[in-house]
Amino acid sequence: MKSAPTEYLRPAAAEDVPALLALRTEAEEWLRTKGTDQWSDPETGEKAITKWRASIDEGRAWVVVGEHDQVLATVSRGPVDRDFWRDADRPESALYLYKLIVAREASGQHLGTRVIDWMCRLAALEGRTWVRIDTWRTNTQLHAYYERLRFRHVRTEEPAHRRSGWLAQRPVDELVMPNDPLLISSHEGARFEVPAQRR
């Protein structure tokens, strides 16, 4: 019999920053082994950390925590990035997903898939149509990963001051693992599920 999942989502807190930095460093090292130049710019890390702290302060960053209270993954939501998305894209129709990172120790457990499903459920509850991402333009392996998770490439933007710009979106009602939702921890420690909106 399959055991019940023990990992759950909760809002990221200031005390999670060291664990988030460790996740980021691990991801940078892993990306190098994959032959991609993503996050290779030394300035990128400091900028990302500053944005992360702001996301935590604003309640937009989340962590997935394992049974031993270790941080296994993180994700943030944020405002529309006007370097990439236009008025014609109806920016208000989407939730924008950023900084999805999964620890290597949790690789193969479908945490990334389940986090994206959770973001889709959240977007649906807010009355949105899409979950949108932008990724590093040259990371074709990452593009393929998101396409396997039902994201559809919209277009690629190439502003001179950015290295991201591969844009994709997924309808909020296309859950990949609908029967394996991540639970959310409330401030009181109770765990509950964000239901999918009925259409």
mmCIF file of C-alpha atoms in Angstrom:
data_model
loop_
_atom_site.group_PDB
_atom_site.id
_atom_site.type_symbol
_atom_site.label_atom_id
_atom_site.label_comp_id
_atom_site.label_asym_id
_atom_site.label_seq_id
_atom_site.Cartn_x
_atom_site.Cartn_y
_atom_site.Cartn_z
ATOM 1 C CA MET A 1 0.000 0.000 0.000
ATOM 2 C CA LYS A 2 1.307 3.444 -0.928
ATOM 3 C CA SER A 3 2.162 5.593 2.076
ATOM 4 C CA ALA A 4 0.595 9.037 2.383
ATOM 5 C CA PRO A 5 2.827 11.908 1.177
ATOM 6 C CA THR A 6 4.519 13.725 4.027
ATOM 7 C CA GLU A 7 5.622 16.881 2.207
ATOM 8 C CA TYR A 8 3.536 20.015 2.348
ATOM 9 C CA LEU A 9 3.556 23.655 1.255
ATOM 10 C CA ARG A 10 3.833 26.643 3.524
ATOM 11 C CA PRO A 11 4.668 30.323 3.057
ATOM 12 C CA ALA A 12 8.407 30.961 3.010
ATOM 13 C CA ALA A 13 9.801 32.864 5.987
ATOM 14 C CA ALA A 14 12.928 34.910 6.569
ATOM 15 C CA GLU A 15 14.509 31.994 8.414
ATOM 16 C CA ASP A 16 14.217 29.902 5.231
ATOM 17 C CA VAL A 17 16.660 32.140 3.324
ATOM 18 C CA PRO A 18 19.767 29.992 4.061
ATOM 19 C CA ALA A 19 17.934 26.893 2.846
ATOM 20 C CA LEU A 20 16.735 28.750 -0.253
ATOM 21 C CA LEU A 21 20.261 29.916 -0.994
ATOM 22 C CA ALA A 22 21.473 26.329 -0.631
ATOM 23 C CA LEU A 23 18.773 25.219 -3.098
ATOM 24 C CA ARG A 24 19.856 27.902 -5.530
ATOM 25 C CA THR A 25 23.566 27.022 -5.239
ATOM 26 C CA GLU A 26 22.816 23.328 -5.726
ATOM 27 C CA ALA A 27 20.702 24.151 -8.789
ATOM 28 C CA GLU A 28 23.453 26.333 -10.264
ATOM 29 C CA GLU A 29 25.995 23.521 -9.882
ATOM 30 C CA TRP A 30 23.598 20.966 -11.377
ATOM 31 C CA LEU A 31 22.814 23.230 -14.322
ATOM 32 C CA ARG A 32 26.520 23.510 -15.112
ATOM 33 C CA THR A 33 26.743 19.721 -15.364
ATOM 34 C CA LYS A 34 23.882 19.824 -17.887
ATOM 35 C CA GLY A 35 25.800 22.115 -20.226
ATOM 36 C CA THR A 36 23.495 25.115 -19.890
ATOM 37 C CA ASP A 37 24.640 28.655 -19.138
ATOM 38 C CA GLN A 38 21.544 29.395 -17.058
ATOM 39 C CA TRP A 39 22.344 31.416 -13.926
ATOM 40 C CA SER A 40 25.986 31.591 -15.020
ATOM 41 C CA ASP A 41 26.048 35.392 -14.753
ATOM 42 C CA PRO A 42 27.608 36.207 -11.343
ATOM 43 C CA GLU A 43 25.266 39.192 -10.944
ATOM 44 C CA THR A 44 22.198 37.004 -11.396
ATOM 45 C CA GLY A 45 22.544 35.343 -8.000
ATOM 46 C CA GLU A 46 22.623 38.572 -5.973
ATOM 47 C CA LYS A 47 19.706 40.021 -7.918
ATOM 48 C CA ALA A 48 17.743 36.803 -7.412
ATOM 49 C CA ILE A 49 18.420 36.826 -3.671
ATOM 50 C CA THR A 50 17.207 40.417 -3.355
ATOM 51 C CA LYS A 51 14.016 39.553 -5.266
ATOM 52 C CA TRP A 52 13.554 36.447 -3.132
ATOM 53 C CA ARG A 53 13.678 38.421 0.096
ATOM 54 C CA ALA A 54 11.104 40.840 -1.306
ATOM 55 C CA SER A 55 8.881 37.912 -2.348
ATOM 56 C CA ILE A 56 9.058 36.499 1.178
ATOM 57 C CA ASP A 57 8.252 39.889 2.729
ATOM 58 C CA GLU A 58 5.285 40.263 0.376
ATOM 59 C CA GLY A 59 3.956 36.735 0.985
ATOM 60 C CA ARG A 60 4.583 35.564 -2.592
ATOM 61 C CA ALA A 61 7.199 32.844 -1.917
ATOM 62 C CA TRP A 62 6.420 29.296 -0.805
ATOM 63 C CA VAL A 63 8.456 26.290 0.253
ATOM 64 C CA VAL A 64 7.755 22.571 0.145
ATOM 65 C CA VAL A 65 8.846 20.986 3.403
ATOM 66 C CA GLY A 66 9.593 17.292 3.961
ATOM 67 C CA GLU A 67 8.870 15.033 6.911
ATOM 68 C CA HIS A 68 12.020 16.188 8.725
ATOM 69 C CA ASP A 69 11.178 19.883 8.155
ATOM 70 C CA GLN A 70 13.805 20.185 5.438
ATOM 71 C CA VAL A 71 13.112 22.521 2.512
ATOM 72 C CA LEU A 72 12.711 20.354 -0.592
ATOM 73 C CA ALA A 73 11.479 22.923 -3.108
ATOM 74 C CA THR A 74 10.442 26.516 -3.544
ATOM 75 C CA VAL A 75 8.221 28.525 -5.849
ATOM 76 C CA SER A 76 7.146 32.152 -6.051
ATOM 77 C CA ARG A 77 4.404 34.035 -7.793
ATOM 78 C CA GLY A 78 4.905 37.531 -9.015
ATOM 79 C CA PRO A 79 3.656 40.389 -11.130
ATOM 80 C CA VAL A 80 3.587 40.267 -14.892
ATOM 81 C CA ASP A 81 7.019 40.906 -16.403
ATOM 82 C CA ARG A 82 6.510 43.702 -18.914
ATOM 83 C CA ASP A 83 9.750 42.863 -20.708
ATOM 84 C CA PHE A 84 7.915 39.811 -22.021
ATOM 85 C CA TRP A 85 4.125 39.941 -21.755
ATOM 86 C CA ARG A 86 2.081 42.491 -23.716
ATOM 87 C CA ASP A 87 -1.348 44.020 -23.284
ATOM 88 C CA ALA A 88 -2.587 41.729 -26.057
ATOM 89 C CA ASP A 89 -1.681 38.743 -23.849
ATOM 90 C CA ARG A 90 -4.270 39.912 -21.301
ATOM 91 C CA PRO A 91 -1.797 39.874 -18.389
ATOM 92 C CA GLU A 92 -4.572 39.823 -15.808
ATOM 93 C CA SER A 93 -5.758 36.441 -17.116
ATOM 94 C CA ALA A 94 -2.703 34.641 -15.737
ATOM 95 C CA LEU A 95 -0.818 33.774 -12.594
ATOM 96 C CA TYR A 96 2.948 34.196 -13.118
ATOM 97 C CA LEU A 97 5.153 31.447 -11.705
ATOM 98 C CA TYR A 98 8.776 32.180 -10.785
ATOM 99 C CA LYS A 99 11.756 30.512 -9.088
ATOM 100 C CA LEU A 100 10.597 26.907 -9.121
ATOM 101 C CA ILE A 101 13.544 24.934 -7.713
ATOM 102 C CA VAL A 102 13.512 21.345 -6.432
ATOM 103 C CA ALA A 103 16.297 19.879 -4.291
ATOM 104 C CA ARG A 104 18.286 17.135 -5.972
ATOM 105 C CA GLU A 105 17.453 14.809 -3.064
ATOM 106 C CA ALA A 106 13.782 15.113 -4.045
ATOM 107 C CA SER A 107 14.399 14.526 -7.752
ATOM 108 C CA GLY A 108 12.093 11.919 -9.240
ATOM 109 C CA GLN A 109 9.329 12.491 -6.689
ATOM 110 C CA HIS A 110 7.266 14.731 -9.019
ATOM 111 C CA LEU A 111 7.441 17.667 -6.617
ATOM 112 C CA GLY A 112 7.817 20.162 -9.470
ATOM 113 C CA THR A 113 4.767 18.694 -11.167
ATOM 114 C CA ARG A 114 2.712 18.849 -7.989
ATOM 115 C CA VAL A 115 3.797 22.426 -7.241
ATOM 116 C CA ILE A 116 2.711 23.523 -10.727
ATOM 117 C CA ASP A 117 -0.610 21.721 -10.281
ATOM 118 C CA TRP A 118 -1.072 23.612 -7.015
ATOM 119 C CA MET A 119 -0.356 26.911 -8.759
ATOM 120 C CA CYS A 120 -2.950 25.981 -11.382
ATOM 121 C CA ARG A 121 -5.531 25.288 -8.662
ATOM 122 C CA LEU A 122 -4.733 28.612 -7.018
ATOM 123 C CA ALA A 123 -4.996 30.462 -10.336
ATOM 124 C CA ALA A 124 -8.349 28.807 -11.027
ATOM 125 C CA LEU A 125 -9.699 29.881 -7.656
ATOM 126 C CA GLU A 126 -8.700 33.445 -8.545
ATOM 127 C CA GLY A 127 -10.644 33.192 -11.812
ATOM 128 C CA ARG A 128 -7.550 33.148 -14.021
ATOM 129 C CA THR A 129 -7.138 31.167 -17.231
ATOM 130 C CA TRP A 130 -3.386 30.514 -17.377
ATOM 131 C CA VAL A 131 -0.266 29.819 -15.388
ATOM 132 C CA ARG A 132 2.632 31.499 -17.198
ATOM 133 C CA ILE A 133 6.395 31.195 -17.056
ATOM 134 C CA ASP A 134 9.443 32.716 -18.650
ATOM 135 C CA THR A 135 12.667 30.728 -18.735
ATOM 136 C CA TRP A 136 16.267 31.096 -19.876
ATOM 137 C CA ARG A 137 16.232 31.264 -23.669
ATOM 138 C CA THR A 138 19.069 28.774 -24.199
ATOM 139 C CA ASN A 139 17.953 26.073 -21.737
ATOM 140 C CA THR A 140 16.250 23.733 -24.193
ATOM 141 C CA GLN A 141 16.124 20.888 -21.656
ATOM 142 C CA LEU A 142 14.071 23.077 -19.353
ATOM 143 C CA HIS A 143 11.787 24.034 -22.227
ATOM 144 C CA ALA A 144 11.198 20.330 -22.924
ATOM 145 C CA TYR A 145 10.485 19.699 -19.215
ATOM 146 C CA TYR A 146 7.766 22.341 -19.153
ATOM 147 C CA GLU A 147 6.305 21.134 -22.431
ATOM 148 C CA ARG A 148 6.027 17.631 -20.942
ATOM 149 C CA LEU A 149 4.026 19.266 -18.147
ATOM 150 C CA ARG A 150 1.561 20.661 -20.732
ATOM 151 C CA PHE A 151 2.948 24.153 -21.071
ATOM 152 C CA ARG A 152 2.698 25.514 -24.590
ATOM 153 C CA HIS A 153 5.364 27.784 -26.007
ATOM 154 C CA VAL A 154 3.865 31.208 -26.755
ATOM 155 C CA ARG A 155 6.916 32.959 -28.245
ATOM 156 C CA THR A 156 10.480 33.909 -27.438
ATOM 157 C CA GLU A 157 11.335 37.494 -26.583
ATOM 158 C CA GLU A 158 14.955 38.685 -26.698
ATOM 159 C CA PRO A 159 15.398 42.002 -24.878
ATOM 160 C CA ALA A 160 19.082 42.905 -24.890
ATOM 161 C CA HIS A 161 19.272 43.278 -21.114
ATOM 162 C CA ARG A 162 17.668 39.890 -20.304
ATOM 163 C CA ARG A 163 18.712 36.266 -20.818
ATOM 164 C CA SER A 164 15.288 34.878 -20.072
ATOM 165 C CA GLY A 165 12.482 35.172 -22.592
ATOM 166 C CA TRP A 166 11.189 31.717 -23.585
ATOM 167 C CA LEU A 167 7.514 32.246 -22.767
ATOM 168 C CA ALA A 168 4.996 29.481 -22.145
ATOM 169 C CA GLN A 169 1.615 29.037 -20.525
ATOM 170 C CA ARG A 170 -0.644 26.231 -19.344
ATOM 171 C CA PRO A 171 -4.428 26.236 -18.896
ATOM 172 C CA VAL A 172 -5.302 26.126 -15.223
ATOM 173 C CA ASP A 173 -7.622 23.149 -15.661
ATOM 174 C CA GLU A 174 -4.925 20.854 -17.080
ATOM 175 C CA LEU A 175 -3.667 19.178 -13.918
ATOM 176 C CA VAL A 176 -1.017 16.507 -14.447
ATOM 177 C CA MET A 177 -1.393 14.755 -11.066
ATOM 178 C CA PRO A 178 -4.913 15.683 -9.896
ATOM 179 C CA ASN A 179 -5.074 12.822 -7.380
ATOM 180 C CA ASP A 180 -1.824 13.708 -5.592
ATOM 181 C CA PRO A 181 -2.243 17.299 -4.395
ATOM 182 C CA LEU A 182 0.209 19.058 -2.136
ATOM 183 C CA LEU A 183 -1.265 19.952 1.211
ATOM 184 C CA ILE A 184 -0.836 23.430 2.637
ATOM 185 C CA SER A 185 0.108 24.159 6.218
ATOM 186 C CA SER A 186 -1.842 26.911 7.920
ATOM 187 C CA HIS A 187 -0.377 29.098 10.660
ATOM 188 C CA GLU A 188 -1.921 26.746 13.213
ATOM 189 C CA GLY A 189 -0.248 23.730 11.623
ATOM 190 C CA ALA A 190 -3.435 22.287 10.118
ATOM 191 C CA ARG A 191 -3.025 20.994 6.587
ATOM 192 C CA PHE A 192 -5.593 21.346 3.857
ATOM 193 C CA GLU A 193 -5.930 21.087 0.114
ATOM 194 C CA VAL A 194 -6.622 23.892 -2.341
ATOM 195 C CA PRO A 195 -9.453 22.426 -4.423
ATOM 196 C CA ALA A 196 -9.609 22.686 -8.184
ATOM 197 C CA GLN A 197 -12.255 25.116 -9.346
ATOM 198 C CA ARG A 198 -15.199 23.461 -11.077
ATOM 199 C CA ARG A 199 -15.759 24.862 -14.544
#
